[in-house]
Coordinates of C-alpha atoms and ligand atoms in Angstrom, one line a residue:
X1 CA -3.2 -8.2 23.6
X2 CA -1.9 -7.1 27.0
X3 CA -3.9 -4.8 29.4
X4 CA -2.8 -1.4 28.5
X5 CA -1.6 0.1 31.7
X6 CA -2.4 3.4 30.3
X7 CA -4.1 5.1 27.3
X8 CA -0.9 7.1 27.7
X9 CA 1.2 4.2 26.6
X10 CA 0.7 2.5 23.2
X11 CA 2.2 -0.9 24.4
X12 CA 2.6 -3.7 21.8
X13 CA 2.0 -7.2 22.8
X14 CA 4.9 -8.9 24.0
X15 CA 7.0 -10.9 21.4
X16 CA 6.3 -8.5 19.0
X17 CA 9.1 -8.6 16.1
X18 CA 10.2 -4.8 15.7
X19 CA 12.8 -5.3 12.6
X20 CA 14.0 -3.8 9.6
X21 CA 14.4 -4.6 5.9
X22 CA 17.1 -4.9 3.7
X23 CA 17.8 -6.8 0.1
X24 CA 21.3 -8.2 -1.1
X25 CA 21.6 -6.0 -4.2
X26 CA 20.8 -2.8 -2.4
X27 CA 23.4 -3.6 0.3
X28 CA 25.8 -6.6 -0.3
X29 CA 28.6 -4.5 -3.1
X30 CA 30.3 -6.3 -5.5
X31 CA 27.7 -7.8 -7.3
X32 CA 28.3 -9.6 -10.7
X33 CA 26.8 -12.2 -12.4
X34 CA 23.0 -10.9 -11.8
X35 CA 20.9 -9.1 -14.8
X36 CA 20.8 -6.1 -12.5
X37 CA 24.9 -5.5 -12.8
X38 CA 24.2 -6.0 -17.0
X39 CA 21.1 -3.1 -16.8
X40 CA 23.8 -0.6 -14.2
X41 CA 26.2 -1.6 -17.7
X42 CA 24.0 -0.6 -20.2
X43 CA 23.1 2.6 -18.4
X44 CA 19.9 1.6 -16.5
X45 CA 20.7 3.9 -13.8
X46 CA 19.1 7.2 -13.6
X47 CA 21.5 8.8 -12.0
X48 CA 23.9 6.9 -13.7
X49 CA 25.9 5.4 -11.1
X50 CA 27.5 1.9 -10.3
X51 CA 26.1 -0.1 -6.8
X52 CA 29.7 -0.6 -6.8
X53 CA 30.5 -1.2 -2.8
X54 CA 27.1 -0.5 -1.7
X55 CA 26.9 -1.0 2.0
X56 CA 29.6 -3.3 1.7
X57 CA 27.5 -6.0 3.0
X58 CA 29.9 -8.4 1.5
X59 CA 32.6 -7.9 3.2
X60 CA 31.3 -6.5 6.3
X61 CA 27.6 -6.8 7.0
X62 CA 28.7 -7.3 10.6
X63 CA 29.6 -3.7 10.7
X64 CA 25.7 -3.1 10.6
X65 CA 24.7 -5.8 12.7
X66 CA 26.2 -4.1 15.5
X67 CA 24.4 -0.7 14.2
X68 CA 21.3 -3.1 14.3
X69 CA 21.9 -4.4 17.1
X70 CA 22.2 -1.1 19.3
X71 CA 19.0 0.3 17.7
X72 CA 17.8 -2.8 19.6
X73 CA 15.8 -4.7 16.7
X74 CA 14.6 -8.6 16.9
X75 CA 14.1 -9.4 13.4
X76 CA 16.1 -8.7 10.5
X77 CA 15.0 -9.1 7.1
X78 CA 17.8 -9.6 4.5
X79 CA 17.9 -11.5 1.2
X80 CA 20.2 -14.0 -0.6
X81 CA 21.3 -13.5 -3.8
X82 CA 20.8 -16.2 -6.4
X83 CA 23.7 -15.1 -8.7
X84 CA 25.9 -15.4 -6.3
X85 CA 24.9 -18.9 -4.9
X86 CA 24.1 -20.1 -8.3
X87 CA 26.2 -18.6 -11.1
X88 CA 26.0 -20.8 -13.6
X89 CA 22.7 -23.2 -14.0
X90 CA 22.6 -26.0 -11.7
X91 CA 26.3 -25.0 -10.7
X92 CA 26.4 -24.1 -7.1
X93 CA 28.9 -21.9 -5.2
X94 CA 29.6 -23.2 -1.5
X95 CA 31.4 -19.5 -1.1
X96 CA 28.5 -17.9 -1.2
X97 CA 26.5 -20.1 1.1
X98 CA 29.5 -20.1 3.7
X99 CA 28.8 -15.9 4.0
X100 CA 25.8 -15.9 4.5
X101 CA 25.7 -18.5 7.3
X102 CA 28.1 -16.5 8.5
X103 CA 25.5 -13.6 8.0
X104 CA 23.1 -15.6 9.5
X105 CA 25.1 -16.4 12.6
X106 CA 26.5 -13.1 13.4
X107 CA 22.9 -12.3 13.4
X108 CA 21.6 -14.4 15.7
X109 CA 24.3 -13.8 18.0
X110 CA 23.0 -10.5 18.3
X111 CA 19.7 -11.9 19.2
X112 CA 18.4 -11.2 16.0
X113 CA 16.0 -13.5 14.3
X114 CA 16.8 -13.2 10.3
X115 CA 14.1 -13.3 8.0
X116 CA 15.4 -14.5 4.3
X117 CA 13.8 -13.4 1.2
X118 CA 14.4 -15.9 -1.6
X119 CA 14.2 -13.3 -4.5
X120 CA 14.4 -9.8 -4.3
X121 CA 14.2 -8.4 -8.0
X122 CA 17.9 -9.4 -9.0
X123 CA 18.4 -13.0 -9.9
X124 CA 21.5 -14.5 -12.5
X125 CA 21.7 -13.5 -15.8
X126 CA 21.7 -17.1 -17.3
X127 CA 17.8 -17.1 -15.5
X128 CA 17.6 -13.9 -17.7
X129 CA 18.4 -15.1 -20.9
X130 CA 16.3 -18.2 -20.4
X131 CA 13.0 -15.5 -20.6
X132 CA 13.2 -15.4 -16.8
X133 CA 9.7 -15.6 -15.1
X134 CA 8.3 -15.8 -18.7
X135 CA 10.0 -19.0 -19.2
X136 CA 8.1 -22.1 -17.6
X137 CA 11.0 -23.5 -16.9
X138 CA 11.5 -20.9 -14.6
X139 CA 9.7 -23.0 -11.6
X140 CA 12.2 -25.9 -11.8
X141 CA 14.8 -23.4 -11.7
X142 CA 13.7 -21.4 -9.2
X143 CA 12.3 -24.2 -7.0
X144 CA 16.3 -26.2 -7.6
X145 CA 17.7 -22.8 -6.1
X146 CA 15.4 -23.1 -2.9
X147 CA 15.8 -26.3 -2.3
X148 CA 19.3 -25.8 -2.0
X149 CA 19.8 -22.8 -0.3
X150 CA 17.1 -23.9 2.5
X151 CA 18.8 -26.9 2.9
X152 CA 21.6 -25.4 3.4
X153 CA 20.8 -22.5 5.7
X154 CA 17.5 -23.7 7.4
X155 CA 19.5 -24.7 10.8
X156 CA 19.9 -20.8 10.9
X157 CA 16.7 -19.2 9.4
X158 CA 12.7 -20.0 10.1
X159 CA 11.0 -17.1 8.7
X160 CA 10.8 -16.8 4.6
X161 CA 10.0 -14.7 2.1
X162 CA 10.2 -16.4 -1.4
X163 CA 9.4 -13.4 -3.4
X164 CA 9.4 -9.6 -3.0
X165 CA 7.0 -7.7 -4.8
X166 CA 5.9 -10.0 -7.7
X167 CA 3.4 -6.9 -8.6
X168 CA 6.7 -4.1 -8.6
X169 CA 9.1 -6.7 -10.5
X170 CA 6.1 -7.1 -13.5
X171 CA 5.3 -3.7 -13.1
X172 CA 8.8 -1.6 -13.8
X173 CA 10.2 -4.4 -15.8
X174 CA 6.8 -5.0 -18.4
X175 CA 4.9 -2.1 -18.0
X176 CA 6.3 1.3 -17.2
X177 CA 10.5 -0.2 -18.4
X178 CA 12.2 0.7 -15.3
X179 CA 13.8 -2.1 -13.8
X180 CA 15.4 -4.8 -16.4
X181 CA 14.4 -6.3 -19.1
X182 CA 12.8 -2.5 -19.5
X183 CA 10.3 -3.0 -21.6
X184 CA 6.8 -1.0 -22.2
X185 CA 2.9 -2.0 -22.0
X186 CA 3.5 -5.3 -22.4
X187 CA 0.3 -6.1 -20.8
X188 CA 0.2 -10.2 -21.7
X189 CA 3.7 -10.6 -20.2
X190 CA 2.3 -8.4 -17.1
X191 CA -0.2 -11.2 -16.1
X192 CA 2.4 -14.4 -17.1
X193 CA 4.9 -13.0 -15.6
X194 CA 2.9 -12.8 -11.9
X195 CA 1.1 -16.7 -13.0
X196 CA 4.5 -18.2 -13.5
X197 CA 6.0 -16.3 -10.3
X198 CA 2.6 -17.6 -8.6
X199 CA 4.0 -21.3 -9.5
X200 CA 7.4 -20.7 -8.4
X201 CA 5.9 -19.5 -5.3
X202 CA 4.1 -22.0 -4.3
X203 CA 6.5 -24.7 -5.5
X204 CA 8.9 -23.2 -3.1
X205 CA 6.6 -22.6 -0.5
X206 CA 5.7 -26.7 -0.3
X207 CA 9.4 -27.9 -1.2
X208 CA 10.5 -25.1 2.4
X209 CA 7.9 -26.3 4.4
X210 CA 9.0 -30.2 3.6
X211 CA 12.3 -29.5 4.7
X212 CA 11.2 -27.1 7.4
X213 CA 8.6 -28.6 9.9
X214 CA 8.6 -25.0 11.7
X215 CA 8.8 -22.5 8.9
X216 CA 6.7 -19.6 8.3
X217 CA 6.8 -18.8 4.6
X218 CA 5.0 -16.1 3.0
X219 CA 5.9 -13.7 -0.2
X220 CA 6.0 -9.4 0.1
X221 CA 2.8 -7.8 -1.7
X222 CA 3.3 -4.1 -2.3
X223 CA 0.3 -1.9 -1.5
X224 CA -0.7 1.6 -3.2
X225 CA -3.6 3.5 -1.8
X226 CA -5.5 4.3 -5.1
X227 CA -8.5 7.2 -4.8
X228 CA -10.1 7.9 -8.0
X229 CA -8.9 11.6 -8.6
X230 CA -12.2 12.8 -9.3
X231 CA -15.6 11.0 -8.3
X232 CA -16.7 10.4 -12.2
X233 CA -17.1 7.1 -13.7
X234 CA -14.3 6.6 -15.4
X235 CA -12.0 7.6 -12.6
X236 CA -13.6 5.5 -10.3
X237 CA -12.8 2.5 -13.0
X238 CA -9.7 3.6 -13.3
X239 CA -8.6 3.1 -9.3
X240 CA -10.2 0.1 -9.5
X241 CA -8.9 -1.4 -12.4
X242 CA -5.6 -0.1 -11.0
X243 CA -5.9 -1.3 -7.6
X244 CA -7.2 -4.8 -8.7
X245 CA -4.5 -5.3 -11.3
X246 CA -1.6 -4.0 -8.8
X247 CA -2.9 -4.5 -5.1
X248 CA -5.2 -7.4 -5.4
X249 CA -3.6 -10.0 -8.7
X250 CA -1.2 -11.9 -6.6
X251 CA -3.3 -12.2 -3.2
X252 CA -6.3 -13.5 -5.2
X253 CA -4.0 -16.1 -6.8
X254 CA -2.4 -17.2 -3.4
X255 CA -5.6 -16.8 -1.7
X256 CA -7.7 -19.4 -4.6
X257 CA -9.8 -17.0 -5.7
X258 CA -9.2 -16.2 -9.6
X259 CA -6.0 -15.9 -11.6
X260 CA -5.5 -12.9 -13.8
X261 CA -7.6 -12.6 -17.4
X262 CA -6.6 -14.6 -20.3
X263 CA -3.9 -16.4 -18.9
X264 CA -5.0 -19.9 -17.4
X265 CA -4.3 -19.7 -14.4
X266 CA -7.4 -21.0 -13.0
X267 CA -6.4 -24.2 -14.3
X268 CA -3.6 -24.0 -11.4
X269 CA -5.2 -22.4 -8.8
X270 CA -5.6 -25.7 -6.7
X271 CA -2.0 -25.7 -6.8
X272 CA -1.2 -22.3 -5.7
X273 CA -4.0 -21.9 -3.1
X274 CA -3.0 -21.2 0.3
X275 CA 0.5 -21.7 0.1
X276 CA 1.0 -18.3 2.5
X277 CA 1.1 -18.8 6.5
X278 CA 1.0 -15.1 6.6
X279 CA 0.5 -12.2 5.0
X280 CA 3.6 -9.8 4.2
X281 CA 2.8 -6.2 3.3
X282 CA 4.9 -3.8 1.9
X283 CA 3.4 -0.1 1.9
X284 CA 5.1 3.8 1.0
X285 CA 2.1 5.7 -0.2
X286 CA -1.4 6.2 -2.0
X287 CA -1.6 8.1 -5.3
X288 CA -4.9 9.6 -7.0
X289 CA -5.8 7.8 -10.1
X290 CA -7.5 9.2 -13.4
X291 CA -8.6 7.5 -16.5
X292 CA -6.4 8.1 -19.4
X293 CA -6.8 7.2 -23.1
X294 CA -3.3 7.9 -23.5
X295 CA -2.3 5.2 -21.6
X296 CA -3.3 1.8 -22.8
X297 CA 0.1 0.5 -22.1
X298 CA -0.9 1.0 -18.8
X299 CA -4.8 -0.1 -18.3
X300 CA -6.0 3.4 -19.3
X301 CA -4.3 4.7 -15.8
X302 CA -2.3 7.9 -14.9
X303 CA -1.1 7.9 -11.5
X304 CA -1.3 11.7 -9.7
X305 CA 0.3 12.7 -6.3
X306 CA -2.5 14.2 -4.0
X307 CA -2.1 17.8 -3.6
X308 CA -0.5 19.2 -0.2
X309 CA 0.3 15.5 0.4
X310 CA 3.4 14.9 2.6
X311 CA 5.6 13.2 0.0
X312 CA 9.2 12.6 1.2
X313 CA 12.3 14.0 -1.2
X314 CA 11.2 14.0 -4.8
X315 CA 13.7 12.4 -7.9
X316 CA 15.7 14.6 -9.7
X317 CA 12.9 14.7 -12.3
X318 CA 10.9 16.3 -9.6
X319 CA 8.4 13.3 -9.0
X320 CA 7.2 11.7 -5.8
X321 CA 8.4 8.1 -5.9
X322 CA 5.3 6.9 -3.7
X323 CA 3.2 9.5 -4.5
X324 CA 1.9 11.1 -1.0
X325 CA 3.8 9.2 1.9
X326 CA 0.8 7.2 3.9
X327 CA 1.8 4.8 6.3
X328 CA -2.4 5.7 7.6
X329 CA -2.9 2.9 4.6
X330 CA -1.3 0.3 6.9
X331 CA -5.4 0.3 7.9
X332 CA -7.4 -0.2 4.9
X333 CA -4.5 -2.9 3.6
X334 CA -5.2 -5.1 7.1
X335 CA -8.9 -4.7 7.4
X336 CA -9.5 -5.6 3.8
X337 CA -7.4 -8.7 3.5
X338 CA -8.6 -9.4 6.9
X339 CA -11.4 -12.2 5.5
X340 CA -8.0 -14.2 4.7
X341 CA -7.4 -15.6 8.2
X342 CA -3.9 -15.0 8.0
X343 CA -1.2 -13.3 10.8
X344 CA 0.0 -10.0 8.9
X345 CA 3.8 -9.0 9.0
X346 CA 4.4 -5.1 7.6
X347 CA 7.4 -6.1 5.9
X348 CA 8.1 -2.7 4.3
X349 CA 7.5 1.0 5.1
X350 CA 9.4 3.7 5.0
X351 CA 10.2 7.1 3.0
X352 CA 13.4 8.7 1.2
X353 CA 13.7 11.8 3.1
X354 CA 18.0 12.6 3.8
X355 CA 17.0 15.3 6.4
X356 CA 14.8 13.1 8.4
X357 CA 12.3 15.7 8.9
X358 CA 9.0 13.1 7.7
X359 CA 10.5 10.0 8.7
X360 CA 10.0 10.3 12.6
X361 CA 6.1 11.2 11.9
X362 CA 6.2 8.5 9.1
X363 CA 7.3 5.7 12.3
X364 CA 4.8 7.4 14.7
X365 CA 2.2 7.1 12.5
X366 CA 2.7 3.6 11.2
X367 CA 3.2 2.2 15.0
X368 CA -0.1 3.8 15.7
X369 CA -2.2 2.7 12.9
X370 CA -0.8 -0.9 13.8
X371 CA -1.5 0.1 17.3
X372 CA -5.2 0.1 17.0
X373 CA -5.6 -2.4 14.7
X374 CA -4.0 -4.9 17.3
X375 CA -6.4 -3.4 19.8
X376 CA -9.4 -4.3 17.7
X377 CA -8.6 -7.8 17.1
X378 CA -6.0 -7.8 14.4
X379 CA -2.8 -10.5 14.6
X380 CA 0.0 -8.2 13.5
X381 CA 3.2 -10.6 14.0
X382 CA 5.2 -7.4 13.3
X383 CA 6.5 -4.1 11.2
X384 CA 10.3 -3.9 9.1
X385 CA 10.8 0.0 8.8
X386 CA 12.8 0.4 5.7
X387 CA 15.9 0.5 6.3
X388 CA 18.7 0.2 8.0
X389 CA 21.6 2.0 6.3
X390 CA 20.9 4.2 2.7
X391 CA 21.3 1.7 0.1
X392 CA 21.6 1.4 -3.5
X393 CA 18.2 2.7 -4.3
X394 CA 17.6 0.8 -8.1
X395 CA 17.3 3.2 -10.6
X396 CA 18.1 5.8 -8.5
X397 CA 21.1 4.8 -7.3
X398 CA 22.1 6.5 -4.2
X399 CA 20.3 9.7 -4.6
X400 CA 17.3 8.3 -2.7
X401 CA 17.9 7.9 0.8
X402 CA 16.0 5.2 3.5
X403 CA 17.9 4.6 5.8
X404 CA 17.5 5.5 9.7
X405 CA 21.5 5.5 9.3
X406 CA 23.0 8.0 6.7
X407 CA 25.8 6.4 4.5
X408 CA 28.1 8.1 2.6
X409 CA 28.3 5.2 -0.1
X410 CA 32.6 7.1 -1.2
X411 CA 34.0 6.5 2.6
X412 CA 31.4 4.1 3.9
X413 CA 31.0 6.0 6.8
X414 CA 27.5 6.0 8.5
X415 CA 26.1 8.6 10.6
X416 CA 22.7 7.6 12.6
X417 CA 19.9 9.8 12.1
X418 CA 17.2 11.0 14.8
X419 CA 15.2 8.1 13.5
X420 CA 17.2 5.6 14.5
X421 CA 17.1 7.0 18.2
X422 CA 13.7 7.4 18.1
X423 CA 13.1 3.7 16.6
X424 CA 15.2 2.7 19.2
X425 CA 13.3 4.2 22.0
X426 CA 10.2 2.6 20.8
X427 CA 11.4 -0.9 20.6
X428 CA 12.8 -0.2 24.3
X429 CA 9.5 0.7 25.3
X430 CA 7.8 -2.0 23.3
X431 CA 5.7 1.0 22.4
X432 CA 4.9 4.6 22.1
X433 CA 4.3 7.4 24.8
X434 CA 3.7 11.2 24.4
X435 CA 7.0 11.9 26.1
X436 CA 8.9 10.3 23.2
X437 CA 6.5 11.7 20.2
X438 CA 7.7 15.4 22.5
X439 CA 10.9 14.5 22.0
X440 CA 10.9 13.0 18.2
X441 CA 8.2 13.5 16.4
X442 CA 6.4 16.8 17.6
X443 CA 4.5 16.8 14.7
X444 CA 2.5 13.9 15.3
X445 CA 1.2 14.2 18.9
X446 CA -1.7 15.8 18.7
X447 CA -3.0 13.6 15.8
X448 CA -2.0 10.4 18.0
X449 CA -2.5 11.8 21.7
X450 CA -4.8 14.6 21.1
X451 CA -5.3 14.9 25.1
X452 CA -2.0 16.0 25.3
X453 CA 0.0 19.1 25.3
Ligands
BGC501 C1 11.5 -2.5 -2.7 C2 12.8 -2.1 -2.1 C3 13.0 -0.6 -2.3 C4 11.9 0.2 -1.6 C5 12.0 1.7 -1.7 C6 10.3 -1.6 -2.4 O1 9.4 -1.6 -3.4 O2 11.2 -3.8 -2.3 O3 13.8 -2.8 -2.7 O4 14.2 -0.1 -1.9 O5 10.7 -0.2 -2.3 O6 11.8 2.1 -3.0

């Protein structure tokens, strides 16, 4: 990286992509068609409300934009929605395409470079009824919808994500039953599920890359920092077994080493191997982990929140939704994967907190650990705070809020948070200085300038 003109200044190397994330169901409105509108139906929401309007995306993602824009960001990570663009099966819908190369567009004349996620948990309900990613079929289908949506926006997009969080979709929707089809401990469905999305992946990975000389195509991993909760045996097995069969299943697919137990996989790894040109990490927080006989549905794991850990506003049922907010974990994530010879992108990172009181320290800290990873060799490409605007936050609708940009989701007005100044002033500066953690983040000065005062 560039000479640092002073250990003062935390400069990032020039061209670094400072960007934000966002996903088409959070933020788009009006959704139909998807199995996500038939879960909201049949009550699926916590909080039991609709994603009705959203951030009205839709009809106005432009609106945004321009918030985007001002906060000064040069990547913009957004997703398409399959429902929309594909309906019915092999029935495409040229409406849908025409928005978002509009979307696309009004993007780029903002000088901001879009990155497109392929699948972001919600995709059409006839894909739902087939079994979804339990269906084989499900990599024809899925690999007929990228084909076709590359084709048709790949004048306007280079950077791709073809699948956000295979590990959080198998998770909540076969294992703990909170995102659709909601169902518990299926354990052999876990490990199928993440195989077949492991074919799809790679399928559309080859089929983007042949119609896309220049692309850069990668899928989102999620990342929890598990510490056994107590240094016994069986805790220690516990965080492991938790952190190999949550952190560690998909990248060992992608990266050749092994597919998961019992399910074949490593008949297929040739075909899956290496299909990533970097490595997209998503990371909120670390929990402690303790062995639990009560759990089978869940490998024998119960997941705790460190004590006095900073965790962001808690769910209406009182719990930490990332256990103990630790963007420190950026660290351990890049230095372990590290072996794979891949660029990393932090493609999500963030923390509900509606007063904004942990979010500046949660940026501060984040840009620092990234800091001094660069500065000891890393190749961080760049870092998506999460997110833009509040969105429709899944099951808990629109009580959990992420955004640097407060929306009230009745009037759709928005109100910009400290974060989004402080954001703002980072990407100016292309890094961080004392003077701004003074003015923003107070809290974290001393732990990342501990010369100053
Ligand atoms: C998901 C986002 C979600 C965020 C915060 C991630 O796991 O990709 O869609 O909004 O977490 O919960």
């Amino acid at each position: 990286m560039s000479e640092n003109p002073s250990p003062e200044i935390l400069k990032f190397p020039e061209g670094f992509l400072w960007g934000l994330g966002t996903s088409a169901y959070q933020v788009e409105g009006g959704s139909l068609n998807s199995q996500w509108c038939e879960f909201e139906k049949a009550g699926g929401i916590r909080t039991g409300e609709a994603s009705g309007r959203a951030c009205n995306w839709w009809e106005d993602a432009e609106r945004d934009f321009d918030l985007a824009q001002a906060i000064g960001i040069n990547s913009l990570r957004l997703s398409v929605s399959w429902a929309r663009i594909e309906p019915e099966e092999g029935i495409f819908n040229p409406a849908a395409i025409e928005r978002y190369r509009r979307m696309l567009s009004a993007l780029i004349m903002r000088n901001i470079r879009p990155m497109v996620c392929l699948h972001h948990f919600a995709h059409p309900v006839w894909f739902e009824k087939k079994g979804a990613f339990l269906a084989r079929t499900c990599v024809d289908d899925f690999t007929r919808f990228v084909n076709f949506t590359v084709s048709e926006l790949g004048d306007l997009c280079s950077d791709w994500l073809t699948i956000n969080e295979p590990n959080v979709y198998a998770v909540t929707g076969y294992l703990d039953g909170a995102h659709p089809p909601a169902l518990h401990g299926h354990i052999a469905d876990y490990f199928n599920v993440l195989v077949n999305m492991a074919l799809c992946h790679a399928r559309a990975y080859h089929a983007i890359h042949r119609l896309q000389q220049n692309a850069m195509v990668s899928f989102a991993n999620h990342f929890i920092i598990f510490t056994e909760a107590k240094s016994q045996l069986f805790d220690r097995l516990a965080a492991r077994i938790a952190s190999d069969a949550f952190n560690n299943v998909f990248i060992n697919m992608i990266a050749g080493k092994k597919g998961p137990p019992f399910t074949g996989l490593n008949r297929y790894l040739e075909q899956v191997k290496d299909t990533w040109d970097f490595i997209g990490v998503n990371i909120y927080g670390g929990v402690d982990v303790a062995f639990d006989i009560t759990k089978p549905g869940m490998g024998f794991t119960k997941r705790l929140t460190p004590k006095n850990g900073r965790t962001g506003d808690l769910t209406s049922t009182g719990k930490a939704m990332f256990g103990e907010i630790y963007p420190q974990g950026i660290k351990i994530v890049v230095e372990k994967l590290a072996k794979f010879n891949r660029p990393f992108f932090i493609l999500e990172n963030g923390v509900p907190d509606r007063a904004d009181t942990l979010r500046p320290w949660v940026i501060a800290t984040a840009v620092k650990t990234m800091h001094d990873l660069i500065r000891k060799g890393q190749h961080i490409l760049g870092y998506h705070h999460w997110t833009l605007v509040d969105n429709f936050e899944w099951t808990f609708g629109y009580s959990m809020r992420f955004g640097l940009v407060e929306l009230d989701p009745a009037t759709q007005a928005r109100q910009p948070r400290r974060s989004a100044a402080f954001y703002a002033a980072i990407i100016k500066e292309n890094g961080l200085t004392p003077d701004l953690l003074r003015k923003y983040a107070p809290d974290a000065l001393h732990e990342i300038f501990p010369a100053s005062h």
